[in-house]
CSV table of C-alpha atoms and ligand atoms in Angstrom, one decimal:
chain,number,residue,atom,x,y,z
A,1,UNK,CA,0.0,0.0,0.0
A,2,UNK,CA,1.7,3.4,-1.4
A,3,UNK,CA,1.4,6.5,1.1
A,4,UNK,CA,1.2,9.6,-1.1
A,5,UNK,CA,2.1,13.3,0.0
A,6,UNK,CA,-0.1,15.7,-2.5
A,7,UNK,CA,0.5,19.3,-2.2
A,8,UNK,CA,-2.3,21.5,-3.1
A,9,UNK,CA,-5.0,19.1,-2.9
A,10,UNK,CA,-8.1,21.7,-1.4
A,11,UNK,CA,-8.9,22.0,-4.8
A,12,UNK,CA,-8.3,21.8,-8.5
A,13,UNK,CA,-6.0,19.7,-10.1
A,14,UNK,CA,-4.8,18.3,-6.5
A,15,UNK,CA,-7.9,17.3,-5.2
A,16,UNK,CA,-8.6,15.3,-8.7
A,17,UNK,CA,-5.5,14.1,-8.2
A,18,UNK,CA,-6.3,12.7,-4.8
A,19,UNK,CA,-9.8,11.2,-5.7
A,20,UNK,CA,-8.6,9.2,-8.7
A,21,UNK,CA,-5.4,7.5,-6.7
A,22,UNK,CA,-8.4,6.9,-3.8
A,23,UNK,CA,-10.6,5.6,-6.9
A,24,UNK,CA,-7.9,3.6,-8.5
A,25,UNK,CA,-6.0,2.1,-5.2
A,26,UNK,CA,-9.0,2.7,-2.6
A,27,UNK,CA,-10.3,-0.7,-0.8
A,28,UNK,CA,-14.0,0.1,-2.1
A,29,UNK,CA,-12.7,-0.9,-5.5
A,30,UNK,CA,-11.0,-3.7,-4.5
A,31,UNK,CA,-7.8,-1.9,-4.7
A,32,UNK,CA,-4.6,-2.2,-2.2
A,33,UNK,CA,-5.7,0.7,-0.3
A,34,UNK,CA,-3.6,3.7,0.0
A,35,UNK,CA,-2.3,6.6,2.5
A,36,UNK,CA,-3.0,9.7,1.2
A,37,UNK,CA,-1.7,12.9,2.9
A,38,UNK,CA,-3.2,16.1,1.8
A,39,UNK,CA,-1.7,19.5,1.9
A,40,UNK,CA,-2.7,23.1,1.1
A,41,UNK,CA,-3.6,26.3,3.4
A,42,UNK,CA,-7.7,25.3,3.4
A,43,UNK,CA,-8.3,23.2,6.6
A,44,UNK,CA,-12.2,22.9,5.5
A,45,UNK,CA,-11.7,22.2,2.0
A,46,UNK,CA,-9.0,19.4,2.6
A,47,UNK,CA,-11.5,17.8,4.8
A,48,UNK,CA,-13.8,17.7,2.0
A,49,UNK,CA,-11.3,16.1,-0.1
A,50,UNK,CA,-10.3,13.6,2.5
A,51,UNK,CA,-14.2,12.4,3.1
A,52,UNK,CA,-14.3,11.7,-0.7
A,53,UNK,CA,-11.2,10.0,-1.0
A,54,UNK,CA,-12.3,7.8,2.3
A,55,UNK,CA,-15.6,6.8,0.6
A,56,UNK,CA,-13.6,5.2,-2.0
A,57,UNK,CA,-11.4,3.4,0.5
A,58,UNK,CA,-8.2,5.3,1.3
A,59,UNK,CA,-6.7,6.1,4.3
A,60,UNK,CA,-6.2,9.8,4.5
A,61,UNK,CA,-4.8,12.6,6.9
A,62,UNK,CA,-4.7,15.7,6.1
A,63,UNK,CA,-2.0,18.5,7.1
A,64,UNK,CA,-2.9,22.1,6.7
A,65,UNK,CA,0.4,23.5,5.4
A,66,UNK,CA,1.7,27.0,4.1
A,67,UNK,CA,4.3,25.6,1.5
A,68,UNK,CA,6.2,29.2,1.7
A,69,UNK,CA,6.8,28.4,4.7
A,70,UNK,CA,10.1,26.2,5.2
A,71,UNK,CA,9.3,24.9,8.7
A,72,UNK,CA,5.3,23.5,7.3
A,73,UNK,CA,7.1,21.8,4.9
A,74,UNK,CA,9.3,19.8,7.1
A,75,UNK,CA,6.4,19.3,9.3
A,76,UNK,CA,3.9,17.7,6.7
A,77,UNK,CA,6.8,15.4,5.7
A,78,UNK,CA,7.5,14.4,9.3
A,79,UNK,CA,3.5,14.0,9.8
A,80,UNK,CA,3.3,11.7,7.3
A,81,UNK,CA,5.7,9.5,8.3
A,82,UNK,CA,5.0,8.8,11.7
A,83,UNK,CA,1.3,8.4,10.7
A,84,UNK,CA,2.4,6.0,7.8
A,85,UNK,CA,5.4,4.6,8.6
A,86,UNK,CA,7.1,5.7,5.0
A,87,UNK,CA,6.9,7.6,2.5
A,88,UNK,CA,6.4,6.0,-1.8
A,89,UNK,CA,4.8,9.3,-3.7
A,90,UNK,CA,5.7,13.1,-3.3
A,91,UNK,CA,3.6,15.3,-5.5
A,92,UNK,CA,4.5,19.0,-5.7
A,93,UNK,CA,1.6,20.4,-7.2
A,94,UNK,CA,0.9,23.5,-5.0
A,95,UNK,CA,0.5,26.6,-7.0
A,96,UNK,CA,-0.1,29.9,-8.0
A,97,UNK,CA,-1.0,31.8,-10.7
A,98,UNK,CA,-0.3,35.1,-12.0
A,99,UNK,CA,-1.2,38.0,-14.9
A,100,UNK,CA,0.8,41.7,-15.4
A,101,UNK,CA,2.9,42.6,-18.0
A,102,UNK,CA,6.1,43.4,-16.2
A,103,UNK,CA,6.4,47.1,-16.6
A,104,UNK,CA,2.9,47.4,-15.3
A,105,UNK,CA,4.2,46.1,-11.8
A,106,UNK,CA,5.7,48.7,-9.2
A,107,UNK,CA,6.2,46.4,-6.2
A,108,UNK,CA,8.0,43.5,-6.7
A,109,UNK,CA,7.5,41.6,-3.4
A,110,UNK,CA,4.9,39.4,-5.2
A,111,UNK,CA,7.5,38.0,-7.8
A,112,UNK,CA,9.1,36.5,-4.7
A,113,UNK,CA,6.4,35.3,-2.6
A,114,UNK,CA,5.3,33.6,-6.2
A,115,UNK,CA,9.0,31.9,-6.3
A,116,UNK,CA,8.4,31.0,-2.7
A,117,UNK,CA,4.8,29.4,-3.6
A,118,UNK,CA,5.7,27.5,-6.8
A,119,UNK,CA,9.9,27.0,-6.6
A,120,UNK,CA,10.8,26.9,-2.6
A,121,UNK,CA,8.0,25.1,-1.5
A,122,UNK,CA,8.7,22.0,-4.0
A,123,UNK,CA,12.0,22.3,-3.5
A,124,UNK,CA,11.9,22.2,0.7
A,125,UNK,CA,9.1,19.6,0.4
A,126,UNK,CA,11.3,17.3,-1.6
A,127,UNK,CA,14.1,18.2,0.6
A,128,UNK,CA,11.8,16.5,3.6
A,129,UNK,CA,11.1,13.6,1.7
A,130,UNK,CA,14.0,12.7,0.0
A,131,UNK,CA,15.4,10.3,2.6
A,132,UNK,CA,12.2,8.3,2.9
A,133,UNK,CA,11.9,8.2,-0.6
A,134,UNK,CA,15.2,7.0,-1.3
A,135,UNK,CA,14.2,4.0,1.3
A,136,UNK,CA,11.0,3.3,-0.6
A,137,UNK,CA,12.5,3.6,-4.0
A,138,UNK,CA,9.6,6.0,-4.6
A,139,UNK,CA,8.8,8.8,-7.1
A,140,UNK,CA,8.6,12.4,-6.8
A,141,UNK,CA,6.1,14.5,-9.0
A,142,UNK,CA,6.8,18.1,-9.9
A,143,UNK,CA,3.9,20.2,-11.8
A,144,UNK,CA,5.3,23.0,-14.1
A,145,UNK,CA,3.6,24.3,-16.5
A,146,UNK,CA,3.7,24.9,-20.6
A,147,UNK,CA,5.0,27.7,-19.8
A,148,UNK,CA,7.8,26.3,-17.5
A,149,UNK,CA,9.0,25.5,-21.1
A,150,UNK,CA,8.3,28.8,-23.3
A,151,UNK,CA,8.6,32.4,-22.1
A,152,UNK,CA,4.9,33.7,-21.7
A,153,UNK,CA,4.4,37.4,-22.1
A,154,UNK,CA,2.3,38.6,-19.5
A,155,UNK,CA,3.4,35.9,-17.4
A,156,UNK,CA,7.3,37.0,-16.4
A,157,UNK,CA,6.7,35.8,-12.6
A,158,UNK,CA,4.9,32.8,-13.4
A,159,UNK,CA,7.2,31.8,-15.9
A,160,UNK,CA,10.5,32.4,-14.7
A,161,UNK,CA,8.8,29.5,-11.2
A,162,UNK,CA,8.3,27.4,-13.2
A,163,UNK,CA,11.4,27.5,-15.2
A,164,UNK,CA,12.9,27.3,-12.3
A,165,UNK,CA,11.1,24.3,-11.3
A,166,UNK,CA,11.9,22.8,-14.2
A,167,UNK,CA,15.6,23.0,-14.1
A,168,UNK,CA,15.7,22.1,-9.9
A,169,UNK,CA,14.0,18.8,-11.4
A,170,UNK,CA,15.8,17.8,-14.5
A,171,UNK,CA,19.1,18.2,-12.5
A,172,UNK,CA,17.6,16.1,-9.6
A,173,UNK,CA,16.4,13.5,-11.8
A,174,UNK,CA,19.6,12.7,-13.2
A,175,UNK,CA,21.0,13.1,-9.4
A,176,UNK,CA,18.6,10.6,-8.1
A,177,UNK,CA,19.0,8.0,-11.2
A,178,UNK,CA,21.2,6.0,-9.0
A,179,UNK,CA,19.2,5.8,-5.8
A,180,UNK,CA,15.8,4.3,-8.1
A,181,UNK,CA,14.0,7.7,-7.4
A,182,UNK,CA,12.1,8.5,-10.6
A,183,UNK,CA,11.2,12.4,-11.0
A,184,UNK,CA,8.6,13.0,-13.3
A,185,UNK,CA,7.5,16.5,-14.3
A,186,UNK,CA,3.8,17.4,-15.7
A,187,UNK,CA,3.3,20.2,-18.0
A,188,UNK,CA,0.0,21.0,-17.8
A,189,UNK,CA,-1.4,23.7,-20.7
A,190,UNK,CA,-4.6,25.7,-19.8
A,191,UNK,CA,-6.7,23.1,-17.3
A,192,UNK,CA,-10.2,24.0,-16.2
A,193,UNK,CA,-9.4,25.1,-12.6
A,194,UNK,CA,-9.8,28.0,-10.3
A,195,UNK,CA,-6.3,29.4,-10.9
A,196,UNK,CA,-6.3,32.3,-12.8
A,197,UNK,CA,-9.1,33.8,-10.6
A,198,UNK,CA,-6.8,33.6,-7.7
A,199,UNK,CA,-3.6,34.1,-9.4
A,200,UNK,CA,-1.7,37.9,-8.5
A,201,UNK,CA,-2.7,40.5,-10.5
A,202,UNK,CA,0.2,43.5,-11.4
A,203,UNK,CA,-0.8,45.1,-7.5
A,204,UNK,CA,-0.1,42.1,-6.2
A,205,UNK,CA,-3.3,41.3,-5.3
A,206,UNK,CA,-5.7,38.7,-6.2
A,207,UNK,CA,-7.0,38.6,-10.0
A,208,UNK,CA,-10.9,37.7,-9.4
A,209,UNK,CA,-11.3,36.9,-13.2
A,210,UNK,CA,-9.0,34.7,-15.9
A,211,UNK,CA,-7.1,37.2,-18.2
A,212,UNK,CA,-7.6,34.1,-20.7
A,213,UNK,CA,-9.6,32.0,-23.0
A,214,UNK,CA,-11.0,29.6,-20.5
A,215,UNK,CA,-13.0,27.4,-23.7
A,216,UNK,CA,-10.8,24.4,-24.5
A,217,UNK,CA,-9.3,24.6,-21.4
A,218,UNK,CA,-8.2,20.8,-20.8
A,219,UNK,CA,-10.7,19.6,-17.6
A,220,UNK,CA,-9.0,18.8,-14.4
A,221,UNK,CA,-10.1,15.4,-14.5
A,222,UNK,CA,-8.1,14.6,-17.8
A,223,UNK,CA,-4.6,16.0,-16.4
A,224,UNK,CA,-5.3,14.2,-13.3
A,225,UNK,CA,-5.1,11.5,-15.3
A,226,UNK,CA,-2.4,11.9,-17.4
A,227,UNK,CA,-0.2,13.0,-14.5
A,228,UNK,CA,-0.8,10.0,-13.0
A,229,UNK,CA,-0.6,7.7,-15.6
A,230,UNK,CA,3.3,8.8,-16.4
A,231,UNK,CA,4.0,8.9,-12.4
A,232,UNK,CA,3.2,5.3,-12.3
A,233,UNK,CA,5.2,4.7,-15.6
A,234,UNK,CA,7.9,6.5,-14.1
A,235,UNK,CA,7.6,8.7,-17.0
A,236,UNK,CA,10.6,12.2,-16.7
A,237,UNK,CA,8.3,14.3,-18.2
A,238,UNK,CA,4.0,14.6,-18.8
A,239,UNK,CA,3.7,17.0,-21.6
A,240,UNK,CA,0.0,17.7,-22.5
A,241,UNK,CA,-1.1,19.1,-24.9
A,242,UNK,CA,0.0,19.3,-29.3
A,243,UNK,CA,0.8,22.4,-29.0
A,244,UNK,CA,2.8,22.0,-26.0
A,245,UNK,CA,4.9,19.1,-27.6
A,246,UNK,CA,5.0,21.1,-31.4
A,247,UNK,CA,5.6,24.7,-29.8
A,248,UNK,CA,8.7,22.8,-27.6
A,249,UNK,CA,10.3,22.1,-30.9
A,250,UNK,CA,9.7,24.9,-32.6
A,251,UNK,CA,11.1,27.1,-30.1
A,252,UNK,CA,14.5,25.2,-31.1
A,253,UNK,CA,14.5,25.2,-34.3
A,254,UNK,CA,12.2,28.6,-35.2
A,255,UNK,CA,12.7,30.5,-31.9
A,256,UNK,CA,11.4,33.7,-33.6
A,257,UNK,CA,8.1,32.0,-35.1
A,258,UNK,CA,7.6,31.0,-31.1
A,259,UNK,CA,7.7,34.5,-30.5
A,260,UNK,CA,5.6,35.6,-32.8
A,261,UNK,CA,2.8,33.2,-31.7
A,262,UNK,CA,3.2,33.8,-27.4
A,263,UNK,CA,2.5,37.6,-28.4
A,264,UNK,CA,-0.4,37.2,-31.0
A,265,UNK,CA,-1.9,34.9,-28.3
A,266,UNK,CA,-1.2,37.9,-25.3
A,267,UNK,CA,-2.6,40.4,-28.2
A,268,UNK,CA,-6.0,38.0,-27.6
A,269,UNK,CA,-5.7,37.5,-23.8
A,270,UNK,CA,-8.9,38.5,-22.1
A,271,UNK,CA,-7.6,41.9,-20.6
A,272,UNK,CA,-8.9,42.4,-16.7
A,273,UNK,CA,-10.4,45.8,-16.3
A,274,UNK,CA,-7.7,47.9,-14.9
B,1,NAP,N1,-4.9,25.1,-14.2
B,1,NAP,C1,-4.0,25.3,-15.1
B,1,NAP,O1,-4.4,25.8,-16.2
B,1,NAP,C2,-2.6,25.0,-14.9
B,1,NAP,C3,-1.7,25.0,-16.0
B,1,NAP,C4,-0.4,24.7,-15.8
B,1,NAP,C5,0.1,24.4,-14.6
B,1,NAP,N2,-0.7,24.4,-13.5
B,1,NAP,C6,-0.2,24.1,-12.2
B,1,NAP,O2,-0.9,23.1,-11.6
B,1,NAP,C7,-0.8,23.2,-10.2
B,1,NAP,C8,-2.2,23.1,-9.6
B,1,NAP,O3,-3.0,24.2,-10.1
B,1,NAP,P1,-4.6,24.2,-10.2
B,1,NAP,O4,-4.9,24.6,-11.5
B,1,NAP,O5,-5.1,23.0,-9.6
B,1,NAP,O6,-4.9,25.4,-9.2
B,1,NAP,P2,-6.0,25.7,-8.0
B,1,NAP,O7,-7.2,25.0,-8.4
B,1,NAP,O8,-5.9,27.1,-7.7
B,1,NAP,O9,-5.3,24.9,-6.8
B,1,NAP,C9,-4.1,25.3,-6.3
B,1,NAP,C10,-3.8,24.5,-5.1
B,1,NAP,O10,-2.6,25.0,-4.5
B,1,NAP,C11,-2.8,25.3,-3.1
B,1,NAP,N3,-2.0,26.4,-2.7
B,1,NAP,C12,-1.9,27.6,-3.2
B,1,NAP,N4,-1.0,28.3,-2.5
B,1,NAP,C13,-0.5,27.5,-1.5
B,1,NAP,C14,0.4,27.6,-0.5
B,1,NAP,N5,1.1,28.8,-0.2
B,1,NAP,N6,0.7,26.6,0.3
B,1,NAP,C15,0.0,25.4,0.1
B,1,NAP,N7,-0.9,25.2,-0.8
B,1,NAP,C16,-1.1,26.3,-1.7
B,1,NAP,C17,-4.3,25.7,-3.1
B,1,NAP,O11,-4.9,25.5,-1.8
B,1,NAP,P3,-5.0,26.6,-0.6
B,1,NAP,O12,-5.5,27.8,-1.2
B,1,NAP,O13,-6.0,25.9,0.3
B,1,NAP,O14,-3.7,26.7,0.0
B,1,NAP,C18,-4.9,24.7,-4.0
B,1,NAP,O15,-5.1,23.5,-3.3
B,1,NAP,C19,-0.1,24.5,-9.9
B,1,NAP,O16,1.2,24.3,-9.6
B,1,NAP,C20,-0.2,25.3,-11.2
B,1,NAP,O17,0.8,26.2,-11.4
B,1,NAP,C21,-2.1,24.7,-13.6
């Protein structure tokens, strides 16, 4: 039976996450059962989560953690193993978003609370886990983004955490080859979630609407699954969508096309009111 940390799981992606590993390994399907430990800020919303995750069988416990916090990190790691005993799946899915076109912002301080958010809290998380993983042989999940792989206009903050992510995780993977940890990261494109509403706007404060096309957003259910799917293959890396896979390419071989495209696509961007 695999005990799985999931970071971010009040809501979107997270809590899909959590009710399709409950679905697929709970007891009330017949499955092994699992552990799973779920993290985000939301006390009340992670209970929710939990209840439907134990309806299908799994164990769960849930661990109201702040991930920008270094200390909550350690402590969700620590609260997991003495509940469980060990430690097979890390997912670092926790998240925010954020909108501003760079010379719109005046205060910076958001830019670093974002890199806390989306780089530092993965990165201490993992840090936590790393020795029980190593004794389980176990996996660790990282979710970037699409545009963890291309520049984003409009999205200088967001994209410059989850470069970063990106890079921590492809140097780690390699690291960790030897111990049997697999590292697999997930870049999901636009995914029918909450995110954008909350994401930081150029103040630094809360967006309250999507500054994009939400329509042919990719539902949360579907990148559940394909994040899963390629953690249990031990796959490195879960890219979505066609036009994440083509536009990957292309940036190497017609990095000015790229370009061209990311702006055209800000040029039709939902603009909030200012
Ligand atoms: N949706 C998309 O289109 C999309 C595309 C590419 C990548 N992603 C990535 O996918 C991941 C999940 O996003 P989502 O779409 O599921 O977003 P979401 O619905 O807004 O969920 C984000 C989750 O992260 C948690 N979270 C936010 N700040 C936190 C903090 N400081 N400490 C702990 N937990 C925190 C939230 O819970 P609390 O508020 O309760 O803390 C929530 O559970 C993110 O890393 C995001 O960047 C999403």
């Amino acid at each position: 039976m695999r005990t799985i940390v999931i970071t971010g799981a009040s809501d979107g992606i997270g809590a899909e996450m959590a009710r399709q590993l409950a679905a697929l390994e709970g007891t009330a399907n017949g499955g092994p059962g699992v552990n799973l430990v779920l993290a985000a800020r939301n006390a009340a919303q992670l209970e929710a989560v939990a209840a439907e995750c134990a309806t299908l069988g799994a164990q769960t416990m849930i661990v109201p953690t702040d991930v920008s916090i270094q200390i909550q990190c350690r402590r969700l790691v620590i609260s997991a193993v003495e509940r469980f005993g060990g430690l097979d799946v890390l997912v670092n899915n926790a998240g925010r978003s954020a909108h501003a076109l760079f010379e719109e912002v005046e205060d910076l301080s958001w830019y670093e609370e974002l890199m806390r958010v989306n780089l530092w809290g993965a990165v201490w998380c993992t840090q936590a886990a790393l020795p029980h993983l190593k004794d389980s042989k176990g996996s660790i999940v990282a979710v970037s983004s699409l545009a963890g792989l291309v520049g984003v206009p409009g999205r200088t903050a967001y994209s410059a955490t989850k470069f970063a992510l990106t890079g921590f995780f492809e140097a780690l993977r390699a690291e960790l080859k030897g111990a049997g940890v697999s590292v697999t990261t997930a870049y999901p494109g636009v995914v029918a979630t909450r995110i954008r509403y909350r994401g930081f706007n150029a103040q630094g404060e809360a967006m309250g609407t999507s500054a994009l096309k939400e329509e042919g957003a990719m539902s949360v259910e579907e990148c559940a699954r394909l994040i899963i799917e390629g953690m249990n293959a031990r796959r490195r890396e879960v890219v979505m969508t066609a036009k994440g896979k083509i536009g990957r390419f292309m940036k190497l071989l017609a990095p000015g096309l790229v370009e061209k495209m990311a702006l055209a696509a800000l040029k039709q961007d939902v603009r909030p009111p200012q």
